[in-house]
C-alpha cells in the first residue's frame, strides 16, 4: 500500500510539473535560435528587417553617402556591405538606360540629333506607305524657335495608326512590328521614333504631338505624349479627336535641342540622298533657312513588295534553335523542320535527321542540347538551296541611273545590281551606281561616297563601315582613277552603294555603319570592279578621242598650206586649189570615222 501511494504521489507531481510547464509556455514563449541570435549576425537583425521591408515596398533607393558605421565587424569605415549593396540593386528600364546613353542611338551632338530625328520619322513614314501600297508623299519641315531649339514636323500620306497603338509606338522603346519578321525594312528594332520622342522630352521637357487618321470616314486622333523612363511606358497628356484635311496619314511634331548646319552631314544632304534611294516617293523639304525644295517622283509605281520569309537552316544558332523547338506547334521534329525553316522539304528534312541520328517522330520538346548541336552540324553538311529573295526590294539599275542623272548631271553613268547572296542564312543584294564627270567637281576632289541600307542613307560613321572599306580596298588605279594608299579615290566621282537585306548587320543601335562580314565585302567589291571596268573603257575611249582630235587639228592647220604649195608647184587655179583642199578634208573625216 505504501509503495502504491508513493507511485500515485510521483505521478501527481509529474502531472503538475507538466501543467506548470504548459502554463509557462503560454505566458512566456520559448525563444527560437535564429541567425540573428548567433554571434556572427549579432546586431544585423534590424538592418535585415529594414532591407526586407524596403524591398517589399519596391522603393527606389537613391544614392546616399555611405554610413559612418557599417554593420558590426563586417566592413571598414566608408565601405559597403552585402546588405547595403542589396538596398541599391533594382531592375533598369530600357528607356532609362538609353536616356543616360542616348549617344548609342545617334543623339550625341546637336547637329546629329536633328538629323537622327528626321531620319527616324522619315524611315517610319516610307515603311508605312509601302506596306499599305500607297505612293509616299512626305513633308519635312524644320522651324527655328529659339537658340539651338527647333520644331520638327514630319507628315506622311500613309495608312495612319490605330488609336490604341499610337501611345505605344511613340512612347515605348523596343515596341514595333518588324523585329520578328524576316523581310527588307528600314526600321528593325522598334527604337528609332520613340528615342526621338525621349530626346525631345529630355532636352526641352515638352510633349510630342501626334496626329493620326486611318480613313476619310474617321476623325483624326490627336495625342500629346511623353515617356515614363522608369517604366518604359507612355504618358498621355492629351487625347482628343480633331478635323484634319488629309484623308489618312500621320503628323508628328516635336521640339528638340539641336543645331542646323549645311554640308555633307546635314539634313539637306540627307534629303538629297533619301530622294535618290527612293525615286518612287515625293518629298517636300522646308529647311529653317532657305527655300522650299520639292523632289518629285521619278517612277509612278511602287517598288516590288518584300515578302516575309522563314529562317534559313544555315543561319540558325544553337540557342535560337533550342528556343524554336520549345515554341513550335509541330508534333514531331520532321514537321518542325518543314514548317519553321525555308528551303526545307520533306525529303531533305529526313536526310538531315538521319545524318544527325535523330528519329523522325521525336517530339521537338524532347530534343536535348547535344542532339540540337548534331542537327546544326547536319545542316552544314547538307546541300540546301539559298533562301528565297522575294524578301528583298532592290532599287534597280534603271532607277539608279535616273537618280544619279538628276542629282549629278554627270557625263558618264553606270549601275549594276548583283545577284542576291547570303550571309549567316540572311539574303542580301548589293547595288552600285557610279557617276563620272560630275558637275562642280574637279580631278583633285575626293570621291563622294553615298551609302545606303534598305533605301535609307547612312550619313555618319563612314570610316567604320564595310562599304567604305570595300571602296578603299578596290584597286581604282587599274581603272585610271587616282587613289592614295588607304584613302578614297580622287576625281569628279559620285558613288552610290546600296545593300538590301532581310536583316542588315548594323554595328550599333544608331544604324550608321555596316558590319564587316566577308560575304558582304566580297559582293560589294565585285560590283565595284564591274563598274570600274566600264568606267575605264569610257576613260580610254575619251583619251583616244582627245588624241585623234589633237592630230586632226594639226592636220587641218597644214591643209591650207598644202593647197598653196600645190598651186605654186602645179600652177593650179584658185578653184582647183579649193577643190583639192576640200578633198583632203573629206578624206580626213572618213579616216576618223573608220
XYZ file of C-alpha atoms in Angstrom:
594
model
C 0.000 0.000 0.000
C 2.782 2.386 0.900
C 4.520 1.681 -2.425
C 1.317 2.298 -4.373
C 0.765 5.563 -2.508
C 4.272 6.736 -3.377
C 3.707 5.858 -7.021
C 0.455 7.896 -7.167
C 2.228 10.840 -5.497
C 5.082 10.638 -8.013
C 2.638 10.588 -10.949
C 0.768 13.516 -9.461
C 3.952 15.514 -9.137
C 4.855 14.767 -12.788
C 1.370 15.850 -13.984
C 1.552 19.079 -12.034
C 5.067 19.753 -13.390
C 3.852 19.216 -16.970
C 0.877 21.505 -16.362
C 3.138 24.172 -14.944
C 5.388 23.810 -17.972
C 2.398 24.223 -20.304
C 1.256 27.312 -18.426
C 4.747 28.700 -18.590
C 4.887 28.103 -22.388
C 1.650 30.019 -22.891
C 2.748 33.019 -20.934
C 6.408 33.085 -21.982
C 7.170 31.617 -25.452
C 10.279 29.596 -25.856
C 12.967 31.620 -27.645
C 13.999 30.261 -31.068
C 17.629 30.117 -32.030
C 17.791 32.252 -35.199
C 20.686 33.516 -37.280
C 20.307 36.928 -35.724
C 20.936 35.456 -32.288
C 24.202 33.937 -33.384
C 27.358 35.920 -32.639
C 28.157 36.071 -36.340
C 24.939 38.000 -37.159
C 24.659 39.886 -33.894
C 23.395 43.415 -34.452
C 22.253 42.857 -38.088
C 18.678 41.774 -37.391
C 17.250 45.294 -37.523
C 19.083 46.083 -40.740
C 17.811 42.870 -42.332
C 14.200 43.637 -41.407
C 14.578 47.129 -42.766
C 16.032 45.841 -46.043
C 13.174 43.322 -46.425
C 10.577 45.983 -45.719
C 12.052 48.367 -48.283
C 12.339 45.602 -50.880
C 8.682 44.613 -50.438
C 7.612 48.201 -50.822
C 9.650 48.454 -54.062
C 11.143 51.755 -53.025
C 13.767 53.205 -55.341
C 16.864 53.821 -53.277
C 18.692 56.975 -54.232
C 22.426 57.229 -53.843
C 23.245 58.376 -50.336
C 26.509 58.956 -48.508
C 27.964 55.764 -47.145
C 27.012 55.465 -43.491
C 29.661 56.203 -40.920
C 29.073 52.935 -39.054
C 28.916 49.699 -41.034
C 27.378 46.552 -39.502
C 29.422 45.215 -36.634
C 32.778 43.814 -37.731
C 31.777 43.340 -41.368
C 33.160 46.358 -43.257
C 35.684 49.084 -42.815
C 34.603 52.614 -42.337
C 33.465 54.181 -45.617
C 32.811 50.860 -47.411
C 29.688 48.921 -48.298
C 28.427 45.540 -47.137
C 26.362 42.944 -48.985
C 23.241 44.186 -47.205
C 23.734 47.872 -48.077
C 24.618 46.993 -51.669
C 21.414 44.937 -51.897
C 19.388 48.026 -50.984
C 20.578 49.773 -54.154
C 20.005 46.956 -56.630
C 16.925 47.117 -58.859
C 15.787 46.477 -62.419
C 16.792 49.012 -65.092
C 14.231 50.099 -67.679
C 15.349 50.038 -71.328
C 14.235 53.632 -71.804
C 16.026 54.633 -68.595
C 19.204 53.061 -69.974
C 19.010 54.869 -73.314
C 18.107 58.127 -71.588
C 21.570 58.010 -69.996
C 23.230 56.565 -73.108
C 21.452 58.452 -75.874
C 24.702 58.668 -77.856
C 24.174 54.994 -78.736
C 21.049 56.000 -80.660
C 22.697 58.859 -82.564
C 21.899 61.795 -80.263
C 25.492 62.568 -79.294
C 25.730 66.082 -80.820
C 23.284 68.870 -81.616
C 23.730 68.631 -85.390
C 23.498 64.855 -85.388
C 20.424 64.916 -83.123
C 18.422 66.894 -85.679
C 19.442 64.561 -88.499
C 18.663 61.435 -86.443
C 15.189 62.668 -85.508
C 14.391 63.460 -89.169
C 15.773 60.118 -90.345
C 13.748 58.028 -87.892
C 10.495 59.801 -88.708
C 11.033 59.578 -92.498
C 12.003 55.885 -92.289
C 8.764 55.081 -90.467
C 6.710 57.053 -92.995
C 8.271 55.308 -96.005
C 7.836 51.847 -94.477
C 4.189 52.509 -93.609
C 3.338 53.835 -97.075
C 4.992 50.928 -98.884
C 3.385 48.286 -96.664
C -0.037 49.804 -97.375
C 0.582 50.129 -101.124
C 0.377 53.941 -101.023
C 2.669 56.233 -103.014
C 4.693 58.108 -100.368
C 4.093 61.857 -100.124
C 6.165 63.161 -97.210
C 6.602 66.629 -95.771
C 9.647 67.511 -93.645
C 9.608 70.964 -92.052
C 12.114 72.425 -89.588
C 11.377 75.696 -87.800
C 13.797 77.592 -85.619
C 12.018 78.638 -82.389
C 14.997 79.807 -80.347
C 18.726 79.472 -79.872
C 19.542 75.823 -80.677
C 15.843 74.987 -80.499
C 13.928 73.653 -83.474
C 10.435 72.392 -84.091
C 10.447 69.336 -86.346
C 7.336 68.412 -88.322
C 7.058 65.248 -90.397
C 3.820 64.407 -92.172
C 3.039 61.496 -94.496
C 0.282 60.069 -96.669
C 0.440 56.588 -95.123
C -2.356 54.413 -93.747
C -2.231 56.049 -90.322
C -2.010 54.331 -86.924
C -4.971 52.968 -84.997
C -5.796 54.894 -81.833
C -4.743 52.223 -79.333
C -1.279 51.811 -80.904
C -0.242 55.464 -81.096
C 0.924 55.798 -77.450
C 2.872 52.518 -77.616
C 4.636 53.263 -80.905
C 5.739 56.749 -79.893
C 6.007 56.314 -76.127
C 7.597 52.889 -75.606
C 11.065 51.750 -76.645
C 11.524 48.322 -78.239
C 7.955 48.221 -79.488
C 7.297 47.530 -83.158
C 6.233 45.078 -85.838
C 9.466 44.409 -87.749
C 11.888 42.754 -85.311
C 10.489 39.217 -85.626
C 9.807 39.345 -89.382
C 12.478 38.478 -91.949
C 11.966 40.914 -94.811
C 13.503 44.148 -96.030
C 12.505 47.162 -93.945
C 14.154 50.408 -92.885
C 13.230 50.010 -89.233
C 14.209 46.904 -87.290
C 14.317 47.361 -83.527
C 11.322 49.495 -82.568
C 13.571 52.128 -81.006
C 14.010 54.962 -83.512
C 10.982 57.247 -83.338
C 10.358 56.622 -79.634
C 14.024 57.502 -78.993
C 13.464 60.819 -80.783
C 10.440 61.424 -78.538
C 12.581 60.655 -75.486
C 15.326 63.030 -76.667
C 12.762 65.791 -77.189
C 11.461 65.231 -73.669
C 14.945 65.215 -72.128
C 16.149 68.386 -73.847
C 13.031 70.587 -73.891
C 10.627 68.955 -71.434
C 7.767 69.407 -73.896
C 5.428 66.626 -75.036
C 5.342 65.383 -78.606
C 2.222 65.963 -80.663
C 0.996 63.061 -82.819
C -1.941 63.303 -85.229
C -3.189 60.114 -86.896
C -6.067 59.341 -89.240
C -6.812 55.893 -90.668
C -9.570 56.780 -93.138
C -11.784 59.502 -94.513
C -14.777 58.245 -92.506
C -12.980 58.587 -89.174
C -11.825 61.723 -87.453
C -8.164 62.198 -86.672
C -6.888 61.348 -83.200
C -4.641 63.927 -81.551
C -2.239 62.837 -78.820
C 0.312 64.701 -76.738
C 2.755 62.180 -75.287
C 5.786 61.756 -73.109
C 7.683 58.679 -71.885
C 7.909 57.419 -68.319
C 11.538 56.306 -68.490
C 11.319 54.442 -65.171
C 8.652 52.079 -66.538
C 9.279 52.426 -70.287
C 5.633 53.356 -70.723
C 3.800 56.201 -72.485
C 2.325 59.088 -70.549
C -0.747 60.527 -72.301
C -1.132 64.249 -71.644
C -3.792 64.987 -74.244
C -6.166 62.717 -76.153
C -8.938 64.046 -78.377
C -10.431 63.830 -81.879
C -9.943 66.683 -84.341
C -10.570 67.535 -88.000
C -7.675 67.109 -90.451
C -7.554 67.766 -94.174
C -5.619 64.575 -95.020
C -7.854 61.517 -95.573
C -5.227 59.298 -93.936
C -1.683 59.587 -92.617
C 0.385 60.609 -89.606
C 1.617 64.021 -88.475
C 4.305 64.218 -85.780
C 5.569 67.419 -84.227
C 8.341 67.730 -81.649
C 10.612 70.420 -80.269
C 14.245 69.441 -79.718
C 17.574 70.917 -78.732
C 19.627 70.762 -81.934
C 21.765 72.647 -84.435
C 21.098 73.187 -88.134
C 24.178 73.129 -90.341
C 24.844 72.691 -94.020
C 27.326 70.264 -95.539
C 27.703 66.586 -96.389
C 26.400 65.518 -92.943
C 23.405 67.801 -92.794
C 19.682 67.302 -93.089
C 19.897 68.926 -96.528
C 22.323 66.216 -97.722
C 20.144 63.534 -96.151
C 17.070 64.722 -98.073
C 19.048 64.640 -101.359
C 20.182 61.090 -100.671
C 16.848 59.741 -99.459
C 15.282 61.055 -102.659
C 17.983 59.238 -104.672
C 17.309 55.903 -102.942
C 13.513 56.277 -103.096
C 12.764 57.572 -106.604
C 9.133 56.482 -106.264
C 8.433 58.925 -103.403
C 7.612 62.624 -103.329
C 9.378 64.758 -100.727
C 8.726 68.347 -99.733
C 11.507 69.802 -97.591
C 11.240 73.139 -95.796
C 14.556 73.981 -94.118
C 14.815 76.619 -91.384
C 16.945 78.741 -93.727
C 16.491 78.881 -97.465
C 13.763 77.977 -99.916
C 11.435 75.006 -100.020
C 12.758 72.062 -102.055
C 10.483 69.519 -103.751
C 11.688 66.141 -105.010
C 9.171 64.799 -107.495
C 8.992 61.009 -108.028
C 10.885 59.537 -110.979
C 8.634 56.492 -111.125
C 4.877 56.217 -110.741
C 4.932 52.635 -109.439
C 5.794 51.290 -106.032
C 8.879 49.074 -105.647
C 8.241 45.316 -105.570
C 6.695 44.286 -102.269
C 9.051 42.479 -99.904
C 7.597 39.195 -98.622
C 8.349 37.788 -95.171
C 10.379 34.566 -95.190
C 11.255 31.934 -92.601
C 14.750 31.491 -91.136
C 17.250 29.571 -93.232
C 18.959 26.500 -91.670
C 22.434 27.836 -92.466
C 21.923 30.902 -90.289
C 20.392 29.361 -87.151
C 22.383 29.224 -83.897
C 22.238 26.680 -81.082
C 20.373 28.791 -78.536
C 17.890 30.057 -81.118
C 17.213 26.515 -82.315
C 16.543 25.350 -78.754
C 14.017 28.151 -78.272
C 12.332 27.353 -81.587
C 11.985 23.698 -80.583
C 10.244 24.711 -77.348
C 7.850 27.150 -79.024
C 6.850 25.161 -82.112
C 3.391 23.677 -82.589
C 4.696 20.807 -84.733
C 4.117 17.324 -83.306
C 7.397 15.812 -84.465
C 10.838 17.093 -85.351
C 10.387 16.379 -89.073
C 7.294 18.581 -89.194
C 9.197 21.197 -87.215
C 11.954 21.396 -89.836
C 9.444 21.600 -92.690
C 7.273 24.335 -91.161
C 9.794 26.509 -89.315
C 12.579 26.804 -91.933
C 12.755 27.888 -95.548
C 14.047 25.564 -98.280
C 13.479 22.500 -96.077
C 11.497 19.873 -97.987
C 10.213 16.596 -96.526
C 12.975 14.604 -98.256
C 15.713 16.978 -97.097
C 14.341 17.024 -93.521
C 14.513 13.208 -93.420
C 18.101 13.234 -94.693
C 19.194 15.843 -92.146
C 17.595 13.950 -89.244
C 19.196 10.707 -90.394
C 22.592 12.410 -90.535
C 22.042 13.803 -87.012
C 20.916 10.350 -85.762
C 17.514 11.680 -84.623
C 14.275 9.757 -85.091
C 11.770 11.423 -87.407
C 8.836 11.107 -84.993
C 10.686 12.503 -81.973
C 8.829 15.286 -80.204
C 10.577 18.680 -80.655
C 10.420 19.301 -76.901
C 12.441 16.136 -76.236
C 15.426 17.267 -78.324
C 18.301 17.940 -75.930
C 21.284 20.220 -76.392
C 23.599 17.543 -77.810
C 21.002 16.485 -80.378
C 20.440 20.123 -81.239
C 24.147 20.603 -81.884
C 24.200 17.473 -84.045
C 21.279 18.907 -86.006
C 23.141 22.162 -86.688
C 26.198 20.210 -87.844
C 23.942 18.206 -90.163
C 22.601 21.486 -91.600
C 26.147 22.475 -92.504
C 26.799 19.194 -94.325
C 23.509 19.213 -96.238
C 23.123 20.828 -99.648
C 20.345 23.329 -99.034
C 19.125 25.866 -101.548
C 19.764 29.525 -100.835
C 16.879 31.326 -99.106
C 14.226 32.956 -101.305
C 14.983 36.513 -102.367
C 11.415 37.811 -102.615
C 12.018 39.274 -99.154
C 14.161 41.955 -100.847
C 13.121 45.085 -102.721
C 16.058 46.445 -104.712
C 16.107 49.879 -106.372
C 17.033 48.563 -109.822
C 19.675 49.644 -112.333
C 17.362 51.874 -114.385
C 16.158 53.926 -111.414
C 19.686 54.141 -110.034
C 20.821 55.723 -113.299
C 17.902 58.148 -113.368
C 18.507 59.186 -109.744
C 22.209 59.771 -110.379
C 21.483 61.735 -113.537
C 19.056 64.033 -111.714
C 21.410 64.668 -108.806
C 24.808 64.853 -110.544
C 24.430 65.832 -114.215
C 27.468 63.654 -114.962
C 28.804 62.820 -118.434
C 29.127 59.094 -117.689
C 26.717 56.955 -115.662
C 26.655 53.244 -114.935
C 24.869 50.959 -112.457
C 24.874 47.301 -111.550
C 22.656 45.093 -109.364
C 24.409 41.960 -108.151
C 22.521 38.651 -107.866
C 21.272 38.041 -104.301
C 23.728 36.359 -101.904
C 23.571 35.053 -98.315
C 25.357 35.766 -95.022
C 24.504 33.763 -91.899
C 21.405 32.499 -93.672
C 20.140 36.041 -94.385
C 19.674 37.000 -98.054
C 21.092 40.325 -99.240
C 21.686 42.144 -102.506
C 24.284 44.753 -103.439
C 23.637 47.601 -105.883
C 26.198 50.152 -107.072
C 25.723 53.288 -109.147
C 28.639 55.395 -110.416
C 28.676 58.879 -111.940
C 31.838 60.306 -113.551
C 32.424 63.864 -114.686
C 30.087 65.317 -112.071
C 29.227 68.974 -112.484
C 31.015 71.119 -109.901
C 33.727 68.548 -109.073
C 37.362 68.513 -110.205
C 40.007 65.817 -110.639
C 41.530 66.750 -107.266
C 38.307 66.321 -105.292
C 37.798 63.203 -103.177
C 35.108 60.857 -104.420
C 31.666 61.492 -102.915
C 30.520 58.191 -101.405
C 26.811 57.735 -100.641
C 25.988 54.659 -98.538
C 22.515 53.156 -98.218
C 20.954 50.259 -96.311
C 17.411 49.213 -97.251
C 16.960 52.513 -99.121
C 17.941 54.560 -96.031
C 21.023 56.845 -96.211
C 23.927 56.221 -93.833
C 25.421 59.623 -93.065
C 27.743 59.105 -90.091
C 30.490 56.592 -89.146
C 31.697 56.294 -92.725
C 35.169 55.036 -91.807
C 33.744 52.209 -89.658
C 31.512 50.866 -92.435
C 32.171 47.769 -94.542
C 31.078 49.734 -97.624
C 33.855 52.304 -97.143
C 36.490 49.641 -96.536
C 35.383 47.833 -99.691
C 35.719 51.021 -101.752
C 39.165 51.771 -100.299
C 40.264 48.166 -100.884
C 39.417 48.317 -104.607
C 42.360 49.000 -106.961
C 40.998 52.149 -108.617
C 44.308 52.914 -110.321
C 43.617 49.934 -112.593
C 40.586 51.856 -113.836
C 42.525 55.100 -114.491
C 41.358 56.767 -111.260
C 43.964 58.232 -108.917
C 43.988 56.932 -105.348
C 46.289 57.420 -102.370
C 47.086 54.462 -100.190
C 44.391 53.787 -97.583
C 42.118 56.559 -98.866
C 39.109 57.024 -101.101
C 39.915 57.666 -104.789
C 40.039 61.166 -106.219
C 38.181 62.565 -109.178
C 34.817 64.005 -110.270
C 33.080 60.864 -108.982
C 29.872 60.132 -107.102
C 29.498 56.534 -105.952
C 26.261 55.101 -104.612
C 26.369 51.732 -102.797
C 23.152 50.113 -101.546
C 22.684 46.933 -99.512
C 19.201 45.438 -99.374
C 18.766 42.711 -96.764
C 16.160 40.976 -94.638
C 18.385 41.747 -91.646
C 21.064 44.421 -92.075
C 24.053 43.817 -89.736
C 24.457 47.321 -88.301
C 27.371 47.953 -85.951
C 25.240 49.842 -83.392
C 21.678 50.788 -82.452
C 22.028 54.094 -84.322
C 22.192 52.179 -87.663
C 25.036 54.191 -89.188
C 27.537 51.569 -90.412
C 27.524 48.016 -91.816
C 29.426 45.229 -90.062
C 32.430 43.684 -91.815
C 31.021 40.357 -92.991
C 33.230 38.616 -95.552
C 30.298 37.776 -97.830
C 29.093 41.390 -97.898
C 32.540 42.839 -98.626
C 33.073 40.314 -101.416
C 29.802 41.240 -103.153
C 30.490 44.985 -102.847
C 33.951 44.579 -104.381
C 32.620 42.514 -107.285
C 30.060 45.227 -108.069
C 32.689 47.983 -107.770
C 35.073 46.129 -110.070
C 32.422 45.763 -112.764
C 31.607 49.485 -112.562
C 35.344 50.238 -112.618
C 35.858 48.258 -115.822
C 33.033 50.138 -117.527
C 34.467 53.440 -116.333
C 37.954 52.515 -117.592
C 36.560 51.769 -121.065
C 34.860 55.163 -121.113
C 38.025 56.960 -119.988
C 40.187 55.137 -122.547
C 37.700 55.951 -125.282
C 37.747 59.599 -124.230
C 41.533 59.651 -124.232
C 41.645 58.178 -127.761
C 39.105 60.727 -128.945
C 41.190 63.562 -127.468
C 44.342 62.269 -129.163
C 42.570 61.942 -132.508
C 41.128 65.421 -132.159
C 44.581 66.751 -131.417
C 46.062 65.049 -134.510
C 43.173 66.255 -136.636
C 43.722 69.819 -135.522
C 47.370 69.515 -136.535
C 46.491 68.185 -139.992
C 43.759 70.749 -140.542
C 46.159 73.526 -139.717
C 48.515 72.309 -142.514
C 45.907 71.605 -145.237
C 45.660 75.251 -146.407
C 49.443 75.406 -146.709
C 49.409 72.205 -148.784
C 46.882 73.789 -151.137
C 49.055 76.896 -151.574
C 52.123 74.728 -152.280
C 50.241 72.695 -154.888
C 49.057 75.893 -156.562
C 52.602 77.169 -156.848
C 54.157 73.853 -157.968
C 51.420 72.669 -160.353
C 50.125 76.109 -161.316
C 46.600 75.331 -160.026
C 43.909 77.901 -160.283
C 42.046 79.072 -157.185
C 39.106 76.782 -157.981
C 41.400 73.759 -158.349
C 43.147 74.665 -155.085
C 39.798 74.874 -153.265
C 38.744 71.514 -154.738
C 41.970 69.819 -153.557
C 41.685 71.285 -150.037
C 38.067 70.095 -149.708
C 39.085 66.642 -150.967
C 41.780 66.400 -148.293
C 39.303 67.410 -145.549
C 36.774 64.782 -146.680
C 39.486 62.122 -146.661
C 40.431 63.154 -143.092
C 36.796 62.892 -141.948
C 36.415 59.399 -143.454
C 39.594 58.175 -141.754
C 38.340 59.477 -138.397
C 35.030 57.618 -138.720
C 36.789 54.386 -139.643
